[in-house]
Amino acid sequence: MSDYDEDNIFAKILRGEAPCVKIYEDADTLAFMDVMPQAEGHVLVIPKAEACDMMDLNGAMAQKLIVNVQKIARAVKSALGCPGVMLAQLNGSAAGQTVFHTHFHIIPRHDGVDLGFHAKEMEAPEALEKIAEKIRPLISETTA
Ligand code: 5GP
């Protein structure tokens, strides 16, 4: 993509230049804990392909991404024991996107619990790792 910024934070995570608490990786996809979670268990799933938003992703990559989002969302739901899971995906700053490497949010939801603020409060890596440890072992078991 011509306007893809190779220095965006997710590109740096993909290159191993910035840290993340990883929960899943395959040839085309990476999933990791959101460092400013809107709920406990907030996970991000990104394609490895350079794409600012979903419109930049080719069909084959979009399919692989959504299949992995479903697989990881099942594991998150099971690990967190939440009755609801919100999948969110923002395209463009007008839509609220702040990191311009396309991604899905997987956010556990509980009845009567409001959604936390978007990209506001940083969580400690140790706390994220504890949650990731619950999610990781459930990923392959929950594959369709
Ligand atoms: P967007 O606003 O683009 O839909 O979402 C970007 C998400 O990336 C936000 O939820 C924000 O908390 C998260 N985020 C921003 N910087 C980092 C980072 O360095 N590491 C991780 N793991 N998440 C990040």
Short mmCIF file of N, CA, C and O in Angstrom, two decimals, residues 3-142:
data_model
loop_
_atom_site.label_atom_id
_atom_site.label_comp_id
_atom_site.label_asym_id
_atom_site.label_seq_id
_atom_site.Cartn_x
_atom_site.Cartn_y
_atom_site.Cartn_z
N ASP A 3 0.19 4.29 1.01
CA ASP A 3 0.13 5.13 2.21
C ASP A 3 0.32 4.34 3.50
O ASP A 3 0.05 4.84 4.58
N TYR A 4 0.78 3.12 3.39
CA TYR A 4 1.02 2.30 4.58
C TYR A 4 2.28 2.80 5.27
O TYR A 4 3.35 2.89 4.66
N ASP A 5 2.16 3.11 6.57
CA ASP A 5 3.31 3.60 7.34
C ASP A 5 4.03 2.41 7.98
O ASP A 5 3.50 1.79 8.90
N GLU A 6 5.19 2.11 7.46
CA GLU A 6 5.94 0.93 7.96
C GLU A 6 6.39 1.10 9.41
O GLU A 6 6.87 0.14 10.01
N ASP A 7 6.26 2.29 9.95
CA ASP A 7 6.66 2.52 11.34
C ASP A 7 5.48 2.53 12.30
O ASP A 7 5.62 2.92 13.46
N ASN A 8 4.28 2.11 11.81
CA ASN A 8 3.16 2.04 12.76
C ASN A 8 3.48 0.95 13.79
O ASN A 8 4.24 0.02 13.53
N ILE A 9 2.86 1.06 14.98
CA ILE A 9 3.24 0.19 16.10
C ILE A 9 3.00 -1.29 15.80
O ILE A 9 3.79 -2.15 16.23
N PHE A 10 1.97 -1.61 15.03
CA PHE A 10 1.72 -3.04 14.76
C PHE A 10 2.75 -3.59 13.77
O PHE A 10 3.15 -4.75 13.86
N ALA A 11 3.22 -2.75 12.85
CA ALA A 11 4.31 -3.18 11.95
C ALA A 11 5.56 -3.47 12.77
O ALA A 11 6.29 -4.44 12.51
N LYS A 12 5.80 -2.63 13.78
CA LYS A 12 6.98 -2.84 14.64
C LYS A 12 6.82 -4.13 15.45
O LYS A 12 7.78 -4.88 15.63
N ILE A 13 5.61 -4.39 15.93
CA ILE A 13 5.36 -5.64 16.66
C ILE A 13 5.60 -6.83 15.73
O ILE A 13 6.26 -7.80 16.10
N LEU A 14 5.10 -6.73 14.50
CA LEU A 14 5.29 -7.83 13.53
C LEU A 14 6.77 -8.08 13.25
O LEU A 14 7.18 -9.23 13.06
N ARG A 15 7.56 -7.03 13.22
CA ARG A 15 9.00 -7.18 12.94
C ARG A 15 9.79 -7.54 14.20
O ARG A 15 11.01 -7.72 14.13
N GLY A 16 9.10 -7.61 15.34
CA GLY A 16 9.79 -7.93 16.60
C GLY A 16 10.54 -6.73 17.17
O GLY A 16 11.36 -6.89 18.08
N GLU A 17 10.23 -5.53 16.69
CA GLU A 17 10.92 -4.32 17.17
C GLU A 17 10.20 -3.69 18.36
O GLU A 17 10.74 -2.79 19.00
N ALA A 18 8.97 -4.12 18.60
CA ALA A 18 8.21 -3.66 19.77
C ALA A 18 7.62 -4.90 20.43
O ALA A 18 7.31 -5.88 19.75
N PRO A 19 7.47 -4.87 21.76
CA PRO A 19 6.98 -6.06 22.46
C PRO A 19 5.47 -6.23 22.34
O PRO A 19 4.75 -5.27 22.05
N CYS A 20 5.02 -7.45 22.55
CA CYS A 20 3.59 -7.70 22.71
C CYS A 20 3.43 -8.99 23.50
O CYS A 20 4.36 -9.79 23.57
N VAL A 21 2.26 -9.14 24.10
CA VAL A 21 1.93 -10.40 24.77
C VAL A 21 1.15 -11.22 23.74
O VAL A 21 -0.03 -11.03 23.52
N LYS A 22 1.88 -12.11 23.08
CA LYS A 22 1.34 -12.86 21.94
C LYS A 22 0.44 -13.98 22.43
O LYS A 22 0.77 -14.65 23.40
N ILE A 23 -0.65 -14.19 21.72
CA ILE A 23 -1.46 -15.37 22.08
C ILE A 23 -1.57 -16.36 20.92
O ILE A 23 -1.87 -17.53 21.16
N TYR A 24 -1.33 -15.92 19.68
CA TYR A 24 -1.48 -16.84 18.55
C TYR A 24 -0.69 -16.27 17.36
O TYR A 24 -0.66 -15.07 17.16
N GLU A 25 -0.10 -17.19 16.58
CA GLU A 25 0.57 -16.76 15.36
C GLU A 25 0.52 -17.89 14.35
O GLU A 25 0.70 -19.06 14.69
N ASP A 26 0.23 -17.56 13.09
CA ASP A 26 0.43 -18.52 12.00
C ASP A 26 1.06 -17.76 10.85
O ASP A 26 1.52 -16.62 11.02
N ALA A 27 1.10 -18.36 9.67
CA ALA A 27 1.81 -17.75 8.55
C ALA A 27 1.25 -16.37 8.16
O ALA A 27 1.98 -15.52 7.65
N ASP A 28 -0.04 -16.17 8.41
CA ASP A 28 -0.70 -14.95 7.90
C ASP A 28 -1.23 -14.02 8.98
O ASP A 28 -1.66 -12.91 8.67
N THR A 29 -1.23 -14.48 10.22
CA THR A 29 -1.96 -13.76 11.28
C THR A 29 -1.17 -13.72 12.58
O THR A 29 -0.45 -14.67 12.89
N LEU A 30 -1.34 -12.64 13.33
CA LEU A 30 -0.78 -12.54 14.68
C LEU A 30 -1.89 -12.02 15.60
O LEU A 30 -2.65 -11.12 15.21
N ALA A 31 -1.98 -12.60 16.79
CA ALA A 31 -2.95 -12.11 17.79
C ALA A 31 -2.21 -11.86 19.09
O ALA A 31 -1.33 -12.64 19.49
N PHE A 32 -2.55 -10.76 19.76
CA PHE A 32 -1.88 -10.38 21.00
C PHE A 32 -2.84 -9.56 21.87
O PHE A 32 -3.86 -9.06 21.39
N MET A 33 -2.47 -9.44 23.15
CA MET A 33 -3.30 -8.70 24.09
C MET A 33 -3.21 -7.20 23.78
O MET A 33 -2.13 -6.67 23.53
N ASP A 34 -4.37 -6.54 23.82
CA ASP A 34 -4.38 -5.07 23.69
C ASP A 34 -3.76 -4.48 24.94
O ASP A 34 -4.15 -4.84 26.06
N VAL A 35 -2.80 -3.60 24.78
CA VAL A 35 -2.06 -3.05 25.92
C VAL A 35 -2.89 -2.02 26.71
O VAL A 35 -2.58 -1.74 27.86
N MET A 36 -3.96 -1.53 26.10
CA MET A 36 -4.89 -0.60 26.80
C MET A 36 -6.30 -1.19 26.69
O MET A 36 -7.16 -0.68 25.97
N PRO A 37 -6.52 -2.30 27.40
CA PRO A 37 -7.76 -3.07 27.20
C PRO A 37 -9.02 -2.32 27.61
O PRO A 37 -9.03 -1.60 28.59
N GLN A 38 -10.07 -2.52 26.81
CA GLN A 38 -11.38 -1.94 27.13
C GLN A 38 -12.18 -2.88 28.03
O GLN A 38 -13.25 -2.52 28.51
N ALA A 39 -11.66 -4.09 28.21
CA ALA A 39 -12.22 -5.07 29.15
C ALA A 39 -11.12 -6.10 29.36
O ALA A 39 -10.22 -6.25 28.52
N GLU A 40 -11.20 -6.84 30.47
CA GLU A 40 -10.23 -7.90 30.69
C GLU A 40 -10.35 -8.93 29.55
O GLU A 40 -11.46 -9.34 29.23
N GLY A 41 -9.23 -9.27 28.95
CA GLY A 41 -9.25 -10.26 27.87
C GLY A 41 -9.35 -9.65 26.48
O GLY A 41 -9.57 -10.37 25.51
N HIS A 42 -9.18 -8.34 26.38
CA HIS A 42 -9.24 -7.65 25.08
C HIS A 42 -8.04 -8.07 24.22
O HIS A 42 -6.89 -7.85 24.57
N VAL A 43 -8.36 -8.67 23.08
CA VAL A 43 -7.33 -9.21 22.18
C VAL A 43 -7.42 -8.50 20.82
O VAL A 43 -8.51 -8.11 20.38
N LEU A 44 -6.27 -8.34 20.17
CA LEU A 44 -6.22 -7.79 18.81
C LEU A 44 -5.75 -8.89 17.87
O LEU A 44 -4.83 -9.64 18.20
N VAL A 45 -6.37 -8.96 16.70
CA VAL A 45 -5.95 -9.92 15.68
C VAL A 45 -5.61 -9.14 14.42
O VAL A 45 -6.43 -8.35 13.92
N ILE A 46 -4.38 -9.35 13.93
CA ILE A 46 -3.93 -8.57 12.77
C ILE A 46 -3.41 -9.51 11.67
O ILE A 46 -2.88 -10.58 11.97
N PRO A 47 -3.55 -9.10 10.41
CA PRO A 47 -2.93 -9.86 9.33
C PRO A 47 -1.45 -9.47 9.26
O PRO A 47 -1.08 -8.38 9.69
N LYS A 48 -0.62 -10.36 8.74
CA LYS A 48 0.78 -10.00 8.55
C LYS A 48 0.97 -9.13 7.30
O LYS A 48 1.97 -8.44 7.17
N ALA A 49 0.00 -9.20 6.41
CA ALA A 49 0.06 -8.38 5.19
C ALA A 49 -0.05 -6.90 5.55
O ALA A 49 -0.73 -6.53 6.50
N GLU A 50 0.65 -6.06 4.77
CA GLU A 50 0.58 -4.61 4.97
C GLU A 50 -0.76 -4.10 4.44
O GLU A 50 -1.01 -4.15 3.24
N ALA A 51 -1.61 -3.65 5.33
CA ALA A 51 -2.91 -3.12 4.93
C ALA A 51 -3.34 -2.11 5.98
O ALA A 51 -3.42 -2.45 7.17
N CYS A 52 -3.59 -0.88 5.54
CA CYS A 52 -4.01 0.15 6.50
C CYS A 52 -5.36 -0.19 7.11
O CYS A 52 -5.57 -0.01 8.30
N ASP A 53 -6.27 -0.65 6.27
CA ASP A 53 -7.61 -0.99 6.77
C ASP A 53 -8.15 -2.17 5.97
O ASP A 53 -7.44 -2.71 5.11
N MET A 54 -9.38 -2.57 6.24
CA MET A 54 -9.92 -3.78 5.61
C MET A 54 -10.07 -3.63 4.10
O MET A 54 -10.01 -4.62 3.37
N MET A 55 -10.24 -2.41 3.62
CA MET A 55 -10.38 -2.21 2.19
C MET A 55 -9.08 -2.50 1.44
O MET A 55 -9.09 -2.76 0.24
N ASP A 56 -7.96 -2.46 2.16
CA ASP A 56 -6.66 -2.72 1.54
C ASP A 56 -6.30 -4.20 1.50
O ASP A 56 -5.27 -4.57 0.91
N LEU A 57 -7.07 -5.02 2.20
CA LEU A 57 -6.73 -6.43 2.32
C LEU A 57 -7.37 -7.21 1.17
O LEU A 57 -8.54 -6.99 0.85
N ASN A 58 -6.61 -8.12 0.53
CA ASN A 58 -7.25 -8.90 -0.53
C ASN A 58 -8.21 -9.94 0.07
O ASN A 58 -8.16 -10.22 1.27
N GLY A 59 -9.07 -10.49 -0.76
CA GLY A 59 -10.13 -11.38 -0.28
C GLY A 59 -9.59 -12.60 0.46
O GLY A 59 -10.14 -13.00 1.49
N ALA A 60 -8.52 -13.18 -0.08
CA ALA A 60 -7.96 -14.39 0.53
C ALA A 60 -7.46 -14.08 1.94
O ALA A 60 -7.70 -14.84 2.89
N MET A 61 -6.79 -12.95 2.09
CA MET A 61 -6.26 -12.56 3.41
C MET A 61 -7.40 -12.20 4.37
O MET A 61 -7.32 -12.50 5.57
N ALA A 62 -8.43 -11.56 3.83
CA ALA A 62 -9.58 -11.20 4.67
C ALA A 62 -10.26 -12.47 5.19
O ALA A 62 -10.65 -12.53 6.37
N GLN A 63 -10.34 -13.48 4.36
CA GLN A 63 -10.95 -14.75 4.80
C GLN A 63 -10.12 -15.39 5.90
O GLN A 63 -10.66 -15.84 6.92
N LYS A 64 -8.80 -15.45 5.68
CA LYS A 64 -7.93 -16.06 6.70
C LYS A 64 -8.05 -15.30 8.02
O LYS A 64 -8.08 -15.89 9.10
N LEU A 65 -8.11 -13.98 7.92
CA LEU A 65 -8.18 -13.16 9.13
C LEU A 65 -9.47 -13.44 9.91
O LEU A 65 -9.43 -13.68 11.11
N ILE A 66 -10.61 -13.46 9.22
CA ILE A 66 -11.88 -13.61 9.94
C ILE A 66 -12.02 -15.02 10.51
O ILE A 66 -12.58 -15.20 11.60
N VAL A 67 -11.46 -16.00 9.83
CA VAL A 67 -11.50 -17.38 10.37
C VAL A 67 -10.70 -17.44 11.67
O VAL A 67 -11.13 -18.04 12.67
N ASN A 68 -9.55 -16.76 11.69
CA ASN A 68 -8.75 -16.74 12.92
C ASN A 68 -9.41 -15.88 14.01
O ASN A 68 -9.30 -16.21 15.19
N VAL A 69 -10.07 -14.82 13.62
CA VAL A 69 -10.80 -14.02 14.61
C VAL A 69 -11.86 -14.89 15.28
O VAL A 69 -11.99 -14.90 16.51
N GLN A 70 -12.59 -15.67 14.49
CA GLN A 70 -13.61 -16.56 15.07
C GLN A 70 -12.98 -17.57 16.01
O GLN A 70 -13.45 -17.80 17.13
N LYS A 71 -11.88 -18.17 15.57
CA LYS A 71 -11.19 -19.19 16.37
C LYS A 71 -10.70 -18.61 17.70
O LYS A 71 -10.89 -19.20 18.77
N ILE A 72 -10.12 -17.43 17.65
CA ILE A 72 -9.58 -16.82 18.86
C ILE A 72 -10.70 -16.28 19.75
O ILE A 72 -10.63 -16.37 20.97
N ALA A 73 -11.76 -15.77 19.13
CA ALA A 73 -12.90 -15.27 19.92
C ALA A 73 -13.53 -16.41 20.72
O ALA A 73 -13.95 -16.23 21.86
N ARG A 74 -13.60 -17.59 20.12
CA ARG A 74 -14.12 -18.76 20.86
C ARG A 74 -13.26 -19.04 22.08
O ARG A 74 -13.77 -19.31 23.17
N ALA A 75 -11.95 -18.99 21.88
CA ALA A 75 -11.03 -19.25 23.00
C ALA A 75 -11.14 -18.17 24.07
O ALA A 75 -11.13 -18.47 25.28
N VAL A 76 -11.26 -16.91 23.66
CA VAL A 76 -11.40 -15.80 24.62
C VAL A 76 -12.68 -15.98 25.43
O VAL A 76 -12.68 -15.86 26.66
N LYS A 77 -13.76 -16.31 24.74
CA LYS A 77 -15.07 -16.48 25.42
C LYS A 77 -14.97 -17.59 26.46
O LYS A 77 -15.43 -17.45 27.60
N SER A 78 -14.34 -18.67 26.06
CA SER A 78 -14.20 -19.82 26.95
C SER A 78 -13.26 -19.49 28.12
O SER A 78 -13.56 -19.79 29.28
N ALA A 79 -12.14 -18.85 27.84
CA ALA A 79 -11.14 -18.56 28.88
C ALA A 79 -11.66 -17.53 29.88
O ALA A 79 -11.38 -17.64 31.08
N LEU A 80 -12.38 -16.55 29.40
CA LEU A 80 -12.86 -15.47 30.29
C LEU A 80 -14.22 -15.80 30.91
O LEU A 80 -14.65 -15.12 31.83
N GLY A 81 -14.90 -16.79 30.36
CA GLY A 81 -16.22 -17.15 30.87
C GLY A 81 -17.23 -16.02 30.70
O GLY A 81 -18.10 -15.84 31.55
N CYS A 82 -17.11 -15.28 29.62
CA CYS A 82 -18.00 -14.13 29.42
C CYS A 82 -19.20 -14.54 28.55
O CYS A 82 -19.04 -15.29 27.60
N PRO A 83 -20.39 -14.03 28.88
CA PRO A 83 -21.56 -14.40 28.07
C PRO A 83 -21.59 -13.73 26.69
O PRO A 83 -22.24 -14.22 25.78
N GLY A 84 -20.86 -12.62 26.55
CA GLY A 84 -20.84 -11.91 25.28
C GLY A 84 -19.43 -11.60 24.83
O GLY A 84 -18.51 -11.49 25.64
N VAL A 85 -19.26 -11.49 23.52
CA VAL A 85 -17.97 -11.09 22.95
C VAL A 85 -18.26 -10.06 21.86
O VAL A 85 -19.05 -10.32 20.95
N MET A 86 -17.61 -8.93 21.97
CA MET A 86 -17.77 -7.89 20.95
C MET A 86 -16.60 -7.98 19.97
O MET A 86 -15.44 -8.00 20.38
N LEU A 87 -16.91 -8.03 18.68
CA LEU A 87 -15.89 -7.94 17.64
C LEU A 87 -16.01 -6.54 17.05
O LEU A 87 -17.09 -6.14 16.62
N ALA A 88 -14.90 -5.79 17.05
CA ALA A 88 -14.94 -4.42 16.52
C ALA A 88 -13.81 -4.25 15.53
O ALA A 88 -12.74 -4.85 15.67
N GLN A 89 -14.06 -3.43 14.54
CA GLN A 89 -13.08 -3.28 13.46
C GLN A 89 -13.31 -1.89 12.85
O GLN A 89 -14.36 -1.62 12.29
N LEU A 90 -12.33 -1.01 13.03
CA LEU A 90 -12.49 0.39 12.63
C LEU A 90 -11.65 0.69 11.39
O LEU A 90 -10.50 0.26 11.30
N ASN A 91 -12.23 1.44 10.47
CA ASN A 91 -11.54 1.77 9.22
C ASN A 91 -11.48 3.28 9.02
O ASN A 91 -12.50 3.91 8.74
N GLY A 92 -10.30 3.86 9.19
CA GLY A 92 -10.12 5.30 8.98
C GLY A 92 -10.30 6.09 10.26
O GLY A 92 -11.05 5.68 11.17
N SER A 93 -9.60 7.22 10.35
CA SER A 93 -9.67 8.03 11.56
C SER A 93 -11.09 8.52 11.83
O SER A 93 -11.50 8.66 12.98
N ALA A 94 -11.86 8.73 10.77
CA ALA A 94 -13.25 9.18 10.96
C ALA A 94 -14.07 8.12 11.68
O ALA A 94 -15.08 8.43 12.33
N ALA A 95 -13.64 6.86 11.56
CA ALA A 95 -14.34 5.76 12.23
C ALA A 95 -13.74 5.47 13.60
O ALA A 95 -14.19 4.57 14.30
N GLY A 96 -12.69 6.22 13.96
CA GLY A 96 -12.07 6.03 15.27
C GLY A 96 -10.80 5.21 15.26
O GLY A 96 -10.21 4.94 16.31
N GLN A 97 -10.36 4.77 14.08
CA GLN A 97 -9.13 3.98 13.99
C GLN A 97 -7.93 4.83 14.42
O GLN A 97 -7.81 6.00 14.03
N THR A 98 -7.07 4.24 15.25
CA THR A 98 -5.89 4.99 15.71
C THR A 98 -4.58 4.34 15.29
O THR A 98 -3.55 5.00 15.27
N VAL A 99 -4.61 3.04 14.99
CA VAL A 99 -3.40 2.37 14.48
C VAL A 99 -3.72 1.90 13.06
O VAL A 99 -4.67 1.13 12.86
N PHE A 100 -2.93 2.36 12.12
CA PHE A 100 -3.28 2.16 10.72
C PHE A 100 -2.61 0.93 10.09
O PHE A 100 -1.97 1.00 9.05
N HIS A 101 -2.80 -0.17 10.80
CA HIS A 101 -2.55 -1.52 10.27
C HIS A 101 -3.81 -2.28 10.67
O HIS A 101 -4.11 -2.39 11.86
N THR A 102 -4.54 -2.75 9.68
CA THR A 102 -5.89 -3.25 9.97
C THR A 102 -5.90 -4.32 11.07
O THR A 102 -4.96 -5.12 11.18
N HIS A 103 -6.97 -4.33 11.86
CA HIS A 103 -7.05 -5.27 12.98
C HIS A 103 -8.49 -5.43 13.44
O HIS A 103 -9.31 -4.53 13.26
N PHE A 104 -8.74 -6.58 14.05
CA PHE A 104 -10.01 -6.82 14.74
C PHE A 104 -9.77 -6.75 16.23
O PHE A 104 -8.76 -7.26 16.73
N HIS A 105 -10.72 -6.15 16.95
CA HIS A 105 -10.74 -6.20 18.41
C HIS A 105 -11.66 -7.35 18.81
O HIS A 105 -12.77 -7.49 18.27
N ILE A 106 -11.22 -8.15 19.77
CA ILE A 106 -12.07 -9.15 20.41
C ILE A 106 -12.20 -8.71 21.87
O ILE A 106 -11.20 -8.67 22.60
N ILE A 107 -13.42 -8.32 22.27
CA ILE A 107 -13.60 -7.73 23.61
C ILE A 107 -14.68 -8.50 24.38
O ILE A 107 -15.86 -8.50 23.98
N PRO A 108 -14.28 -9.17 25.47
CA PRO A 108 -15.26 -9.87 26.30
C PRO A 108 -16.28 -8.88 26.89
O PRO A 108 -15.91 -7.77 27.27
N ARG A 109 -17.55 -9.29 26.95
CA ARG A 109 -18.59 -8.43 27.52
C ARG A 109 -19.42 -9.21 28.54
O ARG A 109 -19.69 -10.40 28.35
N HIS A 110 -19.78 -8.50 29.60
CA HIS A 110 -20.60 -9.07 30.67
C HIS A 110 -21.84 -8.20 30.85
O HIS A 110 -21.76 -6.97 30.70
N ASP A 111 -22.96 -8.82 31.18
CA ASP A 111 -24.19 -8.08 31.39
C ASP A 111 -23.98 -6.99 32.43
O ASP A 111 -23.39 -7.23 33.49
N GLY A 112 -24.42 -5.79 32.12
CA GLY A 112 -24.39 -4.68 33.07
C GLY A 112 -23.02 -4.05 33.26
O GLY A 112 -22.87 -3.16 34.10
N VAL A 113 -22.02 -4.49 32.52
CA VAL A 113 -20.67 -3.90 32.64
C VAL A 113 -20.40 -3.04 31.40
O VAL A 113 -20.40 -3.55 30.28
N ASP A 114 -20.20 -1.75 31.64
CA ASP A 114 -19.94 -0.84 30.52
C ASP A 114 -18.59 -1.12 29.88
O ASP A 114 -17.65 -1.55 30.55
N LEU A 115 -18.51 -0.82 28.60
CA LEU A 115 -17.24 -0.94 27.87
C LEU A 115 -16.28 0.14 28.38
O LEU A 115 -16.67 1.29 28.55
N GLY A 116 -15.01 -0.25 28.61
CA GLY A 116 -14.01 0.73 29.05
C GLY A 116 -13.65 1.68 27.91
O GLY A 116 -14.03 1.46 26.75
N PHE A 117 -12.93 2.71 28.26
CA PHE A 117 -12.54 3.69 27.25
C PHE A 117 -11.56 3.08 26.26
O PHE A 117 -10.78 2.19 26.59
N HIS A 118 -11.61 3.60 25.04
CA HIS A 118 -10.78 3.13 23.93
C HIS A 118 -9.35 3.67 24.08
O HIS A 118 -9.16 4.88 24.23
N ALA A 119 -8.37 2.76 24.07
CA ALA A 119 -6.95 3.13 24.05
C ALA A 119 -6.60 4.18 25.10
O ALA A 119 -5.98 5.19 24.80
N LYS A 120 -7.01 3.94 26.35
CA LYS A 120 -6.80 4.97 27.37
C LYS A 120 -5.82 4.54 28.46
O LYS A 120 -4.82 5.21 28.69
N GLU A 121 -6.13 3.43 29.16
CA GLU A 121 -5.29 3.05 30.31
C GLU A 121 -4.44 1.84 30.01
O GLU A 121 -4.94 0.79 29.64
N MET A 122 -3.15 2.01 30.23
CA MET A 122 -2.17 0.96 29.97
C MET A 122 -2.26 -0.12 31.04
O MET A 122 -2.36 0.19 32.23
N GLU A 123 -2.22 -1.38 30.62
CA GLU A 123 -2.19 -2.51 31.57
C GLU A 123 -0.76 -3.05 31.65
O GLU A 123 0.01 -2.96 30.66
N ALA A 124 -0.39 -3.57 32.81
CA ALA A 124 0.96 -4.12 32.98
C ALA A 124 1.11 -5.41 32.17
O ALA A 124 0.18 -6.23 32.15
N PRO A 125 2.27 -5.60 31.54
CA PRO A 125 2.48 -6.83 30.76
C PRO A 125 2.28 -8.10 31.58
O PRO A 125 1.77 -9.09 31.07
N GLU A 126 2.63 -8.06 32.87
CA GLU A 126 2.47 -9.26 33.72
C GLU A 126 0.99 -9.62 33.85
O GLU A 126 0.63 -10.81 33.84
N ALA A 127 0.14 -8.61 33.99
CA ALA A 127 -1.30 -8.87 34.12
C ALA A 127 -1.85 -9.40 32.80
O ALA A 127 -2.69 -10.32 32.78
N LEU A 128 -1.38 -8.86 31.68
CA LEU A 128 -1.83 -9.34 30.37
C LEU A 128 -1.37 -10.77 30.14
O LEU A 128 -2.10 -11.59 29.58
N GLU A 129 -0.15 -11.07 30.58
CA GLU A 129 0.39 -12.42 30.40
C GLU A 129 -0.46 -13.45 31.16
O GLU A 129 -0.71 -14.55 30.64
N LYS A 130 -0.92 -13.08 32.36
CA LYS A 130 -1.76 -14.01 33.14
C LYS A 130 -3.04 -14.37 32.37
O LYS A 130 -3.47 -15.52 32.39
N ILE A 131 -3.62 -13.39 31.72
CA ILE A 131 -4.85 -13.65 30.95
C ILE A 131 -4.51 -14.45 29.69
O ILE A 131 -5.20 -15.40 29.33
N ALA A 132 -3.41 -14.07 29.04
CA ALA A 132 -2.98 -14.78 27.83
C ALA A 132 -2.77 -16.27 28.10
O ALA A 132 -3.09 -17.12 27.27
N GLU A 133 -2.25 -16.56 29.30
CA GLU A 133 -2.00 -17.97 29.66
C GLU A 133 -3.28 -18.78 29.72
O GLU A 133 -3.27 -20.00 29.51
N LYS A 134 -4.40 -18.11 30.01
CA LYS A 134 -5.69 -18.82 30.03
C LYS A 134 -6.22 -19.02 28.61
O LYS A 134 -6.91 -19.99 28.33
N ILE A 135 -5.93 -18.06 27.74
CA ILE A 135 -6.50 -18.10 26.38
C ILE A 135 -5.74 -19.07 25.47
O ILE A 135 -6.34 -19.87 24.76
N ARG A 136 -4.41 -19.00 25.52
CA ARG A 136 -3.57 -19.77 24.56
C ARG A 136 -3.93 -21.24 24.45
O ARG A 136 -4.11 -21.74 23.35
N PRO A 137 -4.04 -21.95 25.60
CA PRO A 137 -4.28 -23.40 25.46
C PRO A 137 -5.63 -23.75 24.87
O PRO A 137 -5.85 -24.88 24.46
N LEU A 138 -6.55 -22.78 24.83
CA LEU A 138 -7.89 -23.07 24.34
C LEU A 138 -8.03 -22.82 22.84
O LEU A 138 -9.05 -23.16 22.25
N ILE A 139 -7.03 -22.24 22.22
CA ILE A 139 -7.18 -21.84 20.82
C ILE A 139 -7.32 -23.05 19.89
O ILE A 139 -8.30 -23.13 19.16
N SER A 140 -6.40 -23.99 19.95
CA SER A 140 -6.50 -25.11 19.01
C SER A 140 -7.72 -25.98 19.31
O SER A 140 -8.37 -26.47 18.40
N GLU A 141 -8.04 -26.11 20.61
CA GLU A 141 -9.18 -26.95 20.98
C GLU A 141 -10.50 -26.40 20.45
O GLU A 141 -11.46 -27.14 20.29
N THR A 142 -10.55 -25.11 20.21
CA THR A 142 -11.82 -24.51 19.81
C THR A 142 -11.88 -24.27 18.30
O THR A 142 -12.80 -23.65 17.82
#
